[in-house]
Each structure stands twice: as C-alpha cells, then as structure tokens.
Amino acid sequence: MLILLLLVWGMNAFAADGSTEGEIGAAGVVTDVNGSKAKFSEYSDETRGGGIYSDVKLSYDNDDYFLKFKATDIGYATQDYRLDGGIYGKFKYDLFYNEIIHNITEGAISPYSGIGSNVLTYPGASPSQNSATWNGFDYGIKRKQTGGDFRIDLLNPFYVDFSAQSEHRNGILPVGANTGMNSPGNFIELPAPIEYITNNVRGEIGYAAKPVFASLNIFYSDFTNDNPVLYYESIKSTQTDSTTLPPNNDYWRFGFKSSVQLSPNTRVNVNLSNARAESNFDLLTSYLLTGTTAVNLQQSPNSLSSSTFNGRKDIQNYSFVLTSNPVSFLDARVFATYYRTKNNSDQITAVDVNNTTTASAPGFLFTNDLFDYSRGTVGVDLGFRLPDRFYLDTAYHYTDLDRARSDIPGTNDDVYSAELRWSGLDFLMPKISYQRLQRGSTGPTAAALADNFGVDEWLRTFDAASQTADTYKVSVDFFPLDNLDLGIAYKYKNAKYPNTVLGMLNRKTNELDVYGGYAIGSFARVDAYFDLEDTNTYSFLRYFNSTSKDPNPYNPSYVNLNGVSGDTAYNWDMTLKDNTYEYGVDLELYLIPKKLTLKLQYDYVNSDGNDDLTIFSQAALTALNPAANNSNIDTPDYDDYKKSAFTFTFIYAISKSFIMTAGASFEEYKYSDVSLNDYQYVFGSGTSINYLSGAYANPSYNASVVFLTTAYKF
Amino acid sequence: MRKVVLVLTVFVVVSLLLLSAAFMQKGAEANPGYVGVNTCKGCHEDKYDSYAKSIHSKKAIPNSPANGEGCESCHGEGSAHVEKGGGRGTGIFNFNPMLSAKEKSAKCLACHEDTKYLAFWNMSKHKAEDVSCDNCHSIHSGGDKFLIAGKSETCYRCHKDIKAMGNKQSHHPIKEGKVSCTDCHDPHGEFSRAMIKADSVNELCYKCHAEKRGPFMWEHPPVEENCLNCHNPHGSNHDRLLVMKTPQLCQQCHDGAYHPGTPYTQFQSFAPPAKGTNPAAQLVGRACLNCHNDVHGTNGPSAYGQRFLK
C-alpha cells in the first residue's frame, strides 16, 4: 500500500518540470558446465543452464522531488528491486526487495527421507550402505530480504531515521550427528532444514548542527528458527535420536553518540551503548546413548535442574575519543574504550550417570560455564607533519582483557606503531610502517590444570596466548605519467608465542601486491595486477591417552608404558604452508572510438597448501601404517585449487541510446584436498559405519558461457 | 594494576593538554569575488551540466550550493580565475594532488560535517591517512553517491590486498554484488577498530548471522569473544571462510587425550597411499565437524552438549 502511495505521489510529480531517465536491458545467457554447477554458480542463479536476465532503471528528478526505481535479474534467485524517493530537504525513503542465493553442493545424497523437514527416517533396520539407492538433494541457502529506510529532515537540524528489514532464509545445510562419546564413535552427515526469519528494526533521532552532533539510537533484532531440533532415526537402532539447532533469540541495543566541536580543530566524541541478547530453549530431557539406549535426564538417578534454558547476555560499551590539531604540525587522537559482556544466562545442572568415559562413576555432574569478558583499551595516536611533506604517524594502544576462562583468564596488549609517508611529489607516494604487538597473558588456573590430565601446563591457545608480533609494511604508488599508474605493496608479519610449549608457536605471513594501469592514447587501456600471499604456521603437539596420562612434552616418546598395550604418548609437529598467488589482466581496445570496444579479461588464482607432519616416534609411525614414515605422512593436498577465467566482450554502441554487447567466458576450477579426494559416502566396518552426504565434495568444474545483451537508455 | 593506573594517568594528562590547546584556536574568515554559475558554464559546460543534474543544484535543500554560490561554493570565488583567462587551478581552488587532504576535505566538510554520515570523520582512519573526499567521490563524474567506481571497486583502488582476498575460493558475495564493503565498514569514521559498524566484531556478524548469536547453554569461548579467531571475512582458501582447514584449526587449541592430539596424515584419508583402508572421521569430509557440529554453541544435553556433539 505504501509503495503504491509513493508511486502515485511520484506520478503526480511528473506534472511538474523535471527530467526522466531510464534504461532497459536484457541479457541472454547460455551456460555449459561440466562438474560442480553449485561451485560455478555459488552466488548466482545459473544452475538452469542459462536464461534471459533483465534489468530496468527508471528515474525522475525535478527541483523538489526525486524517484528512482531499479530492478536487476528480474525473476531469478538473485533478483533485486529498489525504490528510492523523497522530497528534497524534507524526507527520503528507500524500499527494497533483495534475494541472495548461496549454492554449496548440488547432487548431495542421503539414505534418509523427509529431507527438508526436521524429521528424517530411513527404510529398514539400518541405513542402506548402497549410496546408489539414496535420495538426492542440494545443499544451499536462499535469503529473501524485504525492507526500507525512511528519513525525515523537515525539522533540520533535527532528523529522524527509521529502517526495518525482514529476512527469510531457507535451505539445507549439513550437520554431523555422532552416536557416542567413545572415540571415534560413528557418525552420519545429515541434511538439516534451514527456516530462519530475522527481523531487524532501527530507529534514530538526532541533532546535527555545528558545533554539536548528537543522536539517540535503538536497534532491535529478532531471530526465529522454525526447527530448533532435528529428529532423525538413529543409525544404530530404529529409535529416534535428536540434535539441537540454533534457538530463537532476540537482541536490543540502546545507544547514544555525540561529537562536539570544542574549537575549529578539536572535537570530543562519545559512544555509549547498552545491549541485551536473550534466547530461550526447551532442553532435550532425553537422548539416545550411543544411538541405542534411551536416557531420561529427569529420571533418577539422573536429574536436570531445569527443562528450560533462558539465555541472557548484557553488553555495555563506552567509548571516548578526543581529536585535535592543536598546532599546525600535530594531529592528535586520544581514546578510551570499555566493552563488557555479562552472562546472566541460566546455569543448568544435570546429573547423568551414563557418560561413557566414566561409566563406573556414581554420577556425573554437568553444569554449563557462563562465559563473559571485559575489555578496556586506551591509546594515543600522534601524527607529525614534518618538513618537505613528510608525515610521521605514531601510536600506542594498551588493552586489558579479562575473561571467564580457566586456561587464559586475562591478556594485556601493548601495541606500538609508526608510519612514515611522503607526498613531496604528485607522482610518487611511498609509505613505510611498523607495528609491534606485545601480549602478556595470565593462567592457567588450578581448575584448568586439573582438567584433561594437566595438559594446560604446556598448552596455550593461540587466540589468547602470550604473543609478540612484528608487522612491516612498505608501499609505493607511482604515477609517472597522466595515463600510467603503478603500485607495489609488501607486508611481512611474524607472530611468535613465547610461552607456548604445546600449540601454535609461530606464524609468518608474506604478502606482495603489484598493480598498474596504462592508457595507450585513445586506442586502448590495460590494467594488470599480481598478488602473492604466503603463510607458514608451526605448531608443536603431543598425543597421549587416558592410560598413559602423560601430556608432558618434555618426557620422551614411548610405547607400551608398563607393558600395557595401546599405552602410548609421543610428540609431533605440523608446519602448515599456504601459498596463494593470483594475477589478472584487463585490456580494453577501442576499435572504433566511442562505437566499438573489445574487452579482454583474464584472471588466475593458484592456491597450494601443505601440512608437513613429523611424528617423533617410530613406533607410532609403524602403528599408523607399516609403510608410514615422516616423508610420506604429509598432506600435500591442503585446499589446493587453480581457478582461471577468460572473458572477451564486444561492446557496440549502435547509437547513444542503444548498446549491444556480445561475448563469451571460459572458466575452470580444479580443486584437490586430502579430506575430499576419492570421496566415499560410506566407510568404516562392523558396528562403526559412517555416512557422508557429499557436502562440499567434488567442487571442480569447467564452464563456458555465451552471452548477448542489449541496453536501451532514454 | 600499576600499569593500568600509569596508562590512565598519561591518557588524562594528554587529554587535558589537548583540551587546553583547543580553546586557543581561531576560526576561518569569508572571501568575496564571486562570478556566478553562468560564467562558469560558459567555459565548463560539461561540469556545469553534471552539477545541474546532481543533488547539489537543488534549492529545496537548505544550505545547498544552489542556495549559495553554486560552483563557487566548492571552488571558491572565480573572479581571479576569470581575470587570468582560466587554466587548471589558476586563481581558483581545484582538487589537485598537490593540495593537502585537509584542504580538499575542508571544502566538503564545510557543509557535510553537519550530518550523521560525517560527524565522526575527525576520528576516521582515512582522515589520519590523508585520504580526502575526492579520493573516493567525484561530484562531476561519479556514479551512485558520487563514487568514482562501484561501491566496493572504489575501496579496491587502495585496498588491493582485500580485493585479492575476495577472489579466493571462499568469500562473501562482494564481487557478485550482493555484499559491499560498506555493509560492514563505515569509511567516514567509527569508534571501533577497522571502522566497523558495530561495537564489536561479533555484534556486526550477528546482524546477518543471527543464528550464531545465542546465548547458548554451552558456549565456545573463543567463538564468543571474536569470530575472527577462526574466520577471515574478506576471503579464504578454506571453506566457510576459515583461517585454516579443520582438523588443523581445532588442533591449534585442542591438544587433549586421544583424537584431539592425534596427527591426521594422508594415510587416514580416502586417497592413496592407504586408499581408504583406514580413514579417520576426524580428517575426511568435514573433519571435526562430522561429530562436533555445534562449535558456535549449543543447548544439547549433558556430555553431548558440553562437547558440542548435539
């Protein structure tokens, strides 16, 4: 109704003097794909083998009113419609409908029926191991977003801004379902239904007139999942097992923002907010143990303190920033930020005597930890305008973070940085910078040391462990001629974890970018780029089990401690290498200037990864496989891929209003990875049969696309 | 604690010094000598036409150039330029590279700083890096929102490394036109690091990925603290934007008894040399996620929930 009103209002405006413009386009596309259609058209709707895609743009504008309408990919799963309009100086609105598709895997299979629903069953006493008989489906997600924004400027300098969006998300994504705690257990990859609705509403009132800007804002988000639980027939029996899916939740945030100009070159900025996230979920009061035995958590000797979980997190954020240019050669920024989450969720306690790792125990107590954290950061940035157009930027930031975690309950960061750049010549802009992160951490606590056989005495998680990181950057942009621009940028980062004995010890990254563009008179233009990224991560780890109970990496590796079979502990390490380079060339040839143009574009991406493993125990190598040694256990296929795309396009301007393009593109994607190569849908033996459904498998493809487009402007 | 007190003390002292310096500054003065838009149009018809079609020419907007001096609202009085017979930058202000970013941006900020979009430009990382308005916007030749190139293409003119990440096999649909840099970042200035449009990374991600918001009964602390511990939103070689493949990503933190601390070799894959004779569920398919599906948090029962199995 609102859209009709706005369109009619707009049509009335046509009566006044104004300009109308528009464009109508249509593109006929024929696609031939060998291999994974889903990966080729990951975010597009080309799985039909082509089609006719049409776009429309209409705009009307006069001295008082404007109206714009834009539609793209009409009728396809990537369609987008936007209507913008308003009266200048009074109000404006923006309405939209947008679809986003994400194709993941086409032709996945499962022994289950009911795919797309939250109840999955299979015929017979156990899932068929003959994958040829399974049911086919696709993994992927579709988002449909409807929304708008409305802003009132009538009361300038006061304003009101309101926006709302509703998104419906549906599709199927893979979830894994395991039958038991014993390693490895066995599992099945299930198609889980996605039926989500997310509603976001935002409102803001503000005042903007020198020297003050201030606004109050509120944001509310509501998430609903039609299927909070997935029920599936167990692979170990015909009983119904279950697994939880994301719960409904909502979130609101109140905020105040302000920027006050104290003088022409000094401002104080404030951002204060208070937010709350809540969820509620009816807990599963029973489950299948090892896929066969029903366990009722509300039946003695088990117990459950509550059958409902109410989650609640309160979040506060306070930020103060003072910026100043007190003297001509100095830019200063001083800031302080405090961010805190407080977990006020229910703590649920369950007594479950059926935990299979301690089956002989009289009872097993499970209570969820409430994780929250607080982070305070202060810092000063000083920029010095030096003689001869040099500029030196220096900064120091300090962060103190406390978290409710027993292994690393606190970290503090000192970050020092400096950047020097020069703009003495209008055709040359070099820049060099350095940053040093010095992170200290506390822990582990006694509680952490009592867990997992005490491995936390040596194990540090990389996200919070003590760390030193040095980052160097250098770049030069060079514009020797009006029609020539070149650039090169290099970055090197070396992160070390000095207090870590088990875990990530070192991570090094090299990045190089080279780019340029050259206009060859009025005849042609060429743009090219090259990017290289090389990452090397080293981690040192230890294998041990509940018999050896020996996580101490300083103890030697040994096998059969005390003559007990399978009682092993040994050290091992992994060096992960990820090398990616990509390059591309874009050439435009103006065969007949302003009439006929030929565009040629080539892009290539090559990623080569490797997991270089070393096991410091010959016995362990032999137990793995008699032929195994430290040279042949590595995984050289580590998300390796090569992607190339070549496109040529002829653009013919029949007239100023009518343009036709015709062309073709050829694309190839070759992928290889140790986890997905020679894919098997069923593996294992005896009572440990595992089932996969093909998620992310076989993504390689080669494709040809031929297209013809027409566009008429008026 | 002592260090915190010392740092806070330094912060307060520096703030007071800057505030006191602030009150000793003076403002700018106005200049006469305008020639009017029709004079400008006489030589620069194409530039005038682009101005006339733009929002800057709307008298209905209070304080627009149309209600001021037209072209000269931005370029300054043109009498000297006309008297000298014209010429690029002769006797008039133009947005050329030899001028400082501060001088060029000041022209735009004179009107636009009084808006919510630019109120925080003063603390923007772009301002600190001497990026001026005309590096991204062109009133006379720009497209939507006067951007020099498309929404994300404008950013890629400088952020080449981010563009390269967007070409990797796992990426947000930025080059497909469904997500843009400004969906997450505010290039005009924000309080948070990297100028993201939220108070924290997680709160930003939850706007589109609300199913990850929880709160959950069983939480995964590094997930709750920062999505970037495991994901690279700009692009990755690994599925689901992970910074590393599984199981290796999980094993950076989880080195416990049995399978968390087990090295997974190609002998445990489907492929040669073992050809699937002893595949490990922790390596093939989705690796750890084959069983530990709910790593973002779960409300599952007892041990199954605690270990993210249900």
CSV table of C-alpha atoms in Angstrom, one decimal, chain A residues 112 122 125-127 177-182 185-186 232-242 286-296 354 356 686-689, chain B residues 304 310:
chain,number,residue,atom,x,y,z
A,112,TYR,CA,17.1,-40.6,4.8
A,122,TYR,CA,15.1,-44.4,6.6
A,125,ALA,CA,16.5,-51.7,10.2
A,126,SER,CA,19.6,-49.6,9.4
A,127,PRO,CA,20.6,-47.0,6.7
A,177,ALA,CA,25.4,-36.5,14.2
A,178,ASN,CA,27.6,-38.7,16.4
A,179,THR,CA,26.4,-41.8,18.2
A,180,GLY,CA,28.7,-41.8,21.2
A,181,MET,CA,31.5,-40.3,23.2
A,182,ASN,CA,33.9,-43.1,22.6
A,185,GLY,CA,32.3,-43.4,17.6
A,186,ASN,CA,30.5,-43.3,14.3
A,232,TYR,CA,16.4,-38.4,12.9
A,233,GLU,CA,16.3,-42.2,13.0
A,234,SER,CA,19.4,-43.5,14.8
A,235,ILE,CA,22.0,-45.2,12.6
A,236,LYS,CA,22.4,-47.8,15.4
A,237,SER,CA,18.8,-48.6,16.0
A,238,THR,CA,15.4,-47.6,14.7
A,239,GLN,CA,14.8,-45.3,17.7
A,240,THR,CA,14.5,-41.5,17.2
A,241,ASP,CA,17.6,-39.6,18.0
A,242,SER,CA,17.9,-35.8,18.1
A,286,SER,CA,16.2,-37.3,26.9
A,287,TYR,CA,18.7,-38.5,24.3
A,288,LEU,CA,20.0,-41.8,22.8
A,289,LEU,CA,23.2,-43.0,24.4
A,290,THR,CA,25.5,-44.5,21.7
A,291,GLY,CA,22.5,-44.4,19.4
A,292,THR,CA,20.7,-47.2,21.1
A,293,THR,CA,19.8,-46.6,24.7
A,294,ALA,CA,17.3,-44.0,25.7
A,295,VAL,CA,18.4,-41.9,28.6
A,296,ASN,CA,15.9,-39.8,30.5
A,354,ASN,CA,25.7,-42.5,31.5
A,356,THR,CA,30.5,-43.5,28.8
A,686,GLY,CA,31.4,-53.7,11.7
A,687,THR,CA,29.4,-51.6,14.1
A,688,SER,CA,31.3,-48.4,13.2
A,689,ILE,CA,29.9,-47.5,9.8
B,304,TYR,CA,26.9,-34.3,24.3
B,310,LYS,CA,24.3,-32.3,19.9
